[in-house]
Amino acid sequence: MGQIEKIMSTKFEISDDFIAEQNKKSEEFLAEDFDYLAKKLKRTGLEIEKLVEKAQKFQVAVPSWGVGTGGTRFARFPGVGEPRGVYEKLEDCAAINTLVRSTGAVSLHIPWDKPENVDELNSFAASRGLKFDAMNSNTFQDQVGQAHSYKFGSLSHADKDVRKQAIDHNIECIELGKKIGSQALTVWVGDGSNFAGQTNFRHALENYLESMREIYAAIPDDWRMFIEHKMFEPSFYSTVISDWGTNYYAARELGEKAFCLVDLGHHAPNVNIEQIVSRLIQFQKLGGFHFNDSKYGDDDLDTGSVKPFQLFLIFNELVDAELNNLPNFNPAYMLDQSHNVTDPIESLMTSAAEVVRAYVQAHLVDRARLEEAQRKGDAIMALTTLKEAFTTDVSSILATARQRNGGAIEPVSVYRTSGYRAEKAKERPAQIGISAGIV
Ligand code: LRH
Ligand code: MN
């Protein structure tokens, strides 16, 4: 056992026995709700046990940067027992997975999570039952001692030396990812401009593609590269990879290991994201998702907390692709949220459950009836068919899946009863100082 693991083994954890004991309080009502739903679904020819199995297998990765309290440019109001480094972040990610059993992988952000000792990181993660999902590079902030600033861009920067620095950083992320079992690199760049004329749109995209080709060449054959588009912020006049079309063009240009990642908050309000998803599935370039929710900009609110019907409609497209075995369809699911006013662990548990909910509800859709309605142009029947699935309360399926996986029937109340946050407040003395932003 390594040094870190020895230290961390003394820390408070939520035990499986505690969860099983707490579940006793809810088992009876759960059984009642489950039996009622089983009968209701049977009427439409659906086997509830098959749906529970699907829910038990479903996984969505959590962002390491999501377990700390987030903030805005105005302020960040840290909570108690904040994780102070990658090991405490993994501790909290493990607590989430212990309770919901659908978040067994963590997506790291470099250099925020750069480990001193990779072997220690690997053995600690393994000891907590965690794997590593996509690596996230960071060329949107300047690190202390960095030779060139990213103030005016990174992979698309007019200066070749700045681009080289950004390319090298992404390749460093791949090399680290290979050592910890990750199989994907997510590249999001904030590159763009704040004034008309500040950048040449064509040159910026050409520079970006030239840089990405060098990074792509370092992507191992069993890896994928996820390109993340975003309409605006931190640039407020133009963004180099601003929409799914440019993203798709870049992924096509780079090659078969490059795919498009859809962060739900990276689109203008009311954009039809489910159609973008359908297009990327059809074009065999859907790499994955950063799930969150928003009302205005990239608000990074909890998934399903603002537009749950949109989340359902996105999964309706994903399940349609799954059931039709469409080619090259293997999307990576991740949460990417910022928790400014809630306990991040509660938000991530609740959001993970909302993603599984949308997935299970999408499996309730009577697809034969939907296709018939679509053939006949019967809009009301089509919408009703979707709404019947969306308005079916599948909570008892989700809770049963968690319970059968060894997790909590009621994750948030078991978490609160465990006193985990208060224990972490004792173990992790607060770090004094004003801060803003997401980390
Ligand atoms: C950009 C983004 C990106 C991450 C960052 C933390 O808005 O969605 O995925 O690198 O948030
Ligand atoms: Mn994102």
mmCIF file of N, CA and C in Angstrom, residues 257-316:
data_model
loop_
_atom_site.group_PDB
_atom_site.id
_atom_site.type_symbol
_atom_site.label_atom_id
_atom_site.label_comp_id
_atom_site.label_asym_id
_atom_site.label_seq_id
_atom_site.Cartn_x
_atom_site.Cartn_y
_atom_site.Cartn_z
ATOM 1 N N LYS A 257 -10.594 8.323 -35.849
ATOM 2 C CA LYS A 257 -10.520 8.337 -34.372
ATOM 3 C C LYS A 257 -11.052 9.637 -33.786
ATOM 4 N N ALA A 258 -11.449 10.592 -34.653
ATOM 5 C CA ALA A 258 -11.934 11.898 -34.173
ATOM 6 C C ALA A 258 -13.463 11.948 -34.217
ATOM 7 N N PHE A 259 -14.051 12.411 -33.125
ATOM 8 C CA PHE A 259 -15.504 12.470 -33.003
ATOM 9 C C PHE A 259 -15.932 13.790 -32.371
ATOM 10 N N CYS A 260 -17.222 14.077 -32.465
ATOM 11 C CA CYS A 260 -17.773 15.325 -31.925
ATOM 12 C C CYS A 260 -18.383 15.086 -30.550
ATOM 13 N N LEU A 261 -18.048 15.952 -29.600
ATOM 14 C CA LEU A 261 -18.622 15.878 -28.255
ATOM 15 C C LEU A 261 -19.630 17.005 -28.095
ATOM 16 N N VAL A 262 -20.822 16.639 -27.623
ATOM 17 C CA VAL A 262 -21.917 17.605 -27.470
ATOM 18 C C VAL A 262 -22.077 17.974 -26.002
ATOM 19 N N ASP A 263 -21.663 19.200 -25.646
ATOM 20 C CA ASP A 263 -21.923 19.725 -24.298
ATOM 21 C C ASP A 263 -23.234 20.488 -24.413
ATOM 22 N N LEU A 264 -24.265 20.053 -23.671
ATOM 23 C CA LEU A 264 -25.610 20.596 -23.853
ATOM 24 C C LEU A 264 -25.669 22.110 -23.684
ATOM 25 N N GLY A 265 -24.736 22.658 -22.867
ATOM 26 C CA GLY A 265 -24.782 24.104 -22.578
ATOM 27 C C GLY A 265 -24.087 24.967 -23.611
ATOM 28 N N HIS A 266 -23.565 24.348 -24.630
ATOM 29 C CA HIS A 266 -22.728 25.084 -25.596
ATOM 30 C C HIS A 266 -23.484 25.516 -26.847
ATOM 31 N N HIS A 267 -24.798 25.640 -26.736
ATOM 32 C CA HIS A 267 -25.631 26.019 -27.879
ATOM 33 C C HIS A 267 -26.478 27.231 -27.505
ATOM 34 N N ALA A 268 -26.924 27.951 -28.501
ATOM 35 C CA ALA A 268 -27.805 29.095 -28.245
ATOM 36 C C ALA A 268 -29.101 28.569 -27.615
ATOM 37 N N PRO A 269 -29.762 29.365 -26.790
ATOM 38 C CA PRO A 269 -31.038 28.934 -26.202
ATOM 39 C C PRO A 269 -31.994 28.423 -27.287
ATOM 40 N N ASN A 270 -32.744 27.330 -26.970
ATOM 41 C CA ASN A 270 -33.773 26.792 -27.879
ATOM 42 C C ASN A 270 -33.243 26.138 -29.141
ATOM 43 N N VAL A 271 -31.927 25.960 -29.259
ATOM 44 C CA VAL A 271 -31.430 25.190 -30.406
ATOM 45 C C VAL A 271 -31.915 23.749 -30.265
ATOM 46 N N ASN A 272 -32.282 23.111 -31.374
ATOM 47 C CA ASN A 272 -32.773 21.723 -31.337
ATOM 48 C C ASN A 272 -31.590 20.759 -31.236
ATOM 49 N N ILE A 273 -31.140 20.519 -30.006
ATOM 50 C CA ILE A 273 -29.948 19.694 -29.787
ATOM 51 C C ILE A 273 -30.212 18.231 -30.152
ATOM 52 N N GLU A 274 -31.448 17.741 -29.933
ATOM 53 C CA GLU A 274 -31.738 16.354 -30.279
ATOM 54 C C GLU A 274 -31.576 16.104 -31.780
ATOM 55 N N GLN A 275 -31.818 17.137 -32.616
ATOM 56 C CA GLN A 275 -31.604 16.944 -34.060
ATOM 57 C C GLN A 275 -30.108 16.944 -34.372
ATOM 58 N N ILE A 276 -29.328 17.769 -33.667
ATOM 59 C CA ILE A 276 -27.872 17.759 -33.840
ATOM 60 C C ILE A 276 -27.338 16.367 -33.495
ATOM 61 N N VAL A 277 -27.864 15.799 -32.416
ATOM 62 C CA VAL A 277 -27.453 14.452 -32.001
ATOM 63 C C VAL A 277 -27.798 13.438 -33.093
ATOM 64 N N SER A 278 -29.014 13.571 -33.634
ATOM 65 C CA SER A 278 -29.449 12.653 -34.701
ATOM 66 C C SER A 278 -28.531 12.764 -35.921
ATOM 67 N N ARG A 279 -28.173 13.975 -36.273
ATOM 68 C CA ARG A 279 -27.274 14.188 -37.420
ATOM 69 C C ARG A 279 -25.921 13.526 -37.165
ATOM 70 N N LEU A 280 -25.340 13.778 -35.991
ATOM 71 C CA LEU A 280 -24.003 13.247 -35.699
ATOM 72 C C LEU A 280 -24.023 11.722 -35.634
ATOM 73 N N ILE A 281 -25.151 11.147 -35.184
ATOM 74 C CA ILE A 281 -25.302 9.685 -35.199
ATOM 75 C C ILE A 281 -25.317 9.203 -36.657
ATOM 76 N N GLN A 282 -26.137 9.882 -37.478
ATOM 77 C CA GLN A 282 -26.268 9.495 -38.892
ATOM 78 C C GLN A 282 -24.935 9.630 -39.612
ATOM 79 N N PHE A 283 -24.146 10.651 -39.256
ATOM 80 C CA PHE A 283 -22.858 10.899 -39.902
ATOM 81 C C PHE A 283 -21.736 10.083 -39.245
ATOM 82 N N GLN A 284 -22.114 9.229 -38.236
ATOM 83 C CA GLN A 284 -21.155 8.354 -37.542
ATOM 84 C C GLN A 284 -20.001 9.139 -36.912
ATOM 85 N N LYS A 285 -20.343 10.316 -36.369
ATOM 86 C CA LYS A 285 -19.310 11.143 -35.722
ATOM 87 C C LYS A 285 -19.735 11.601 -34.328
ATOM 88 N N LEU A 286 -20.716 10.889 -33.726
ATOM 89 C CA LEU A 286 -21.089 11.245 -32.349
ATOM 90 C C LEU A 286 -20.145 10.552 -31.381
ATOM 91 N N GLY A 287 -19.301 11.369 -30.687
ATOM 92 C CA GLY A 287 -18.333 10.790 -29.759
ATOM 93 C C GLY A 287 -18.876 10.675 -28.354
ATOM 94 N N GLY A 288 -19.637 11.727 -27.924
ATOM 95 C CA GLY A 288 -20.149 11.663 -26.561
ATOM 96 C C GLY A 288 -20.757 12.968 -26.116
ATOM 97 N N PHE A 289 -21.016 13.020 -24.811
ATOM 98 C CA PHE A 289 -21.743 14.146 -24.234
ATOM 99 C C PHE A 289 -21.091 14.686 -22.974
ATOM 100 N N HIS A 290 -21.280 15.968 -22.764
ATOM 101 C CA HIS A 290 -21.129 16.610 -21.457
ATOM 102 C C HIS A 290 -22.536 17.041 -21.081
ATOM 103 N N PHE A 291 -23.134 16.293 -20.163
ATOM 104 C CA PHE A 291 -24.505 16.592 -19.758
ATOM 105 C C PHE A 291 -24.520 17.679 -18.685
ATOM 106 N N ASN A 292 -25.460 18.603 -18.838
ATOM 107 C CA ASN A 292 -25.739 19.636 -17.847
ATOM 108 C C ASN A 292 -27.047 20.283 -18.302
ATOM 109 N N ASP A 293 -27.424 21.381 -17.721
ATOM 110 C CA ASP A 293 -28.616 22.074 -18.198
ATOM 111 C C ASP A 293 -28.384 23.573 -18.137
ATOM 112 N N SER A 294 -29.223 24.322 -18.849
ATOM 113 C CA SER A 294 -29.010 25.771 -18.885
ATOM 114 C C SER A 294 -30.287 26.468 -19.321
ATOM 115 N N LYS A 295 -30.393 27.742 -18.985
ATOM 116 C CA LYS A 295 -31.556 28.554 -19.366
ATOM 117 C C LYS A 295 -31.107 29.664 -20.307
ATOM 118 N N TYR A 296 -29.887 30.092 -20.156
ATOM 119 C CA TYR A 296 -29.405 31.259 -20.922
ATOM 120 C C TYR A 296 -28.118 30.937 -21.680
ATOM 121 N N GLY A 297 -26.973 30.846 -20.960
ATOM 122 C CA GLY A 297 -25.665 30.584 -21.600
ATOM 123 C C GLY A 297 -25.155 29.220 -21.178
ATOM 124 N N ASP A 298 -23.832 29.124 -21.032
ATOM 125 C CA ASP A 298 -23.239 27.861 -20.558
ATOM 126 C C ASP A 298 -23.332 27.826 -19.034
ATOM 127 N N ASP A 299 -24.567 27.735 -18.551
ATOM 128 C CA ASP A 299 -24.847 27.884 -17.113
ATOM 129 C C ASP A 299 -24.338 26.691 -16.304
ATOM 130 N N ASP A 300 -24.076 25.559 -16.947
ATOM 131 C CA ASP A 300 -23.574 24.355 -16.266
ATOM 132 C C ASP A 300 -24.420 23.950 -15.056
ATOM 133 N N LEU A 301 -25.733 24.093 -15.201
ATOM 134 C CA LEU A 301 -26.647 23.702 -14.123
ATOM 135 C C LEU A 301 -26.846 22.184 -14.126
ATOM 136 N N ASP A 302 -27.494 21.674 -13.079
ATOM 137 C CA ASP A 302 -27.670 20.224 -12.943
ATOM 138 C C ASP A 302 -28.492 19.644 -14.094
ATOM 139 N N THR A 303 -28.031 18.530 -14.617
ATOM 140 C CA THR A 303 -28.708 17.855 -15.734
ATOM 141 C C THR A 303 -30.161 17.556 -15.396
ATOM 142 N N GLY A 304 -31.035 17.938 -16.339
ATOM 143 C CA GLY A 304 -32.459 17.655 -16.140
ATOM 144 C C GLY A 304 -33.160 18.610 -15.197
ATOM 145 N N SER A 305 -32.441 19.652 -14.751
ATOM 146 C CA SER A 305 -33.059 20.574 -13.773
ATOM 147 C C SER A 305 -33.816 21.714 -14.440
ATOM 148 N N VAL A 306 -33.599 21.942 -15.723
ATOM 149 C CA VAL A 306 -34.287 23.042 -16.436
ATOM 150 C C VAL A 306 -35.133 22.485 -17.591
ATOM 151 N N LYS A 307 -34.524 21.638 -18.443
ATOM 152 C CA LYS A 307 -35.238 21.131 -19.624
ATOM 153 C C LYS A 307 -35.217 19.595 -19.651
ATOM 154 N N PRO A 308 -35.895 18.910 -18.691
ATOM 155 C CA PRO A 308 -35.867 17.427 -18.678
ATOM 156 C C PRO A 308 -36.449 16.809 -19.945
ATOM 157 N N PHE A 309 -37.410 17.491 -20.601
ATOM 158 C CA PHE A 309 -37.993 16.920 -21.823
ATOM 159 C C PHE A 309 -36.944 16.891 -22.932
ATOM 160 N N GLN A 310 -36.084 17.941 -23.001
ATOM 161 C CA GLN A 310 -35.009 17.953 -24.006
ATOM 162 C C GLN A 310 -34.056 16.777 -23.762
ATOM 163 N N LEU A 311 -33.723 16.523 -22.493
ATOM 164 C CA LEU A 311 -32.828 15.410 -22.174
ATOM 165 C C LEU A 311 -33.454 14.085 -22.629
ATOM 166 N N PHE A 312 -34.767 13.955 -22.382
ATOM 167 C CA PHE A 312 -35.490 12.750 -22.826
ATOM 168 C C PHE A 312 -35.438 12.622 -24.347
ATOM 169 N N LEU A 313 -35.665 13.739 -25.055
ATOM 170 C CA LEU A 313 -35.684 13.701 -26.524
ATOM 171 C C LEU A 313 -34.300 13.353 -27.088
ATOM 172 N N ILE A 314 -33.254 13.790 -26.409
ATOM 173 C CA ILE A 314 -31.894 13.414 -26.817
ATOM 174 C C ILE A 314 -31.719 11.903 -26.651
ATOM 175 N N PHE A 315 -32.173 11.347 -25.522
ATOM 176 C CA PHE A 315 -32.050 9.900 -25.314
ATOM 177 C C PHE A 315 -32.997 9.119 -26.226
ATOM 178 N N ASN A 316 -34.068 9.761 -26.639
ATOM 179 C CA ASN A 316 -34.952 9.099 -27.614
ATOM 180 C C ASN A 316 -34.180 8.825 -28.903
#
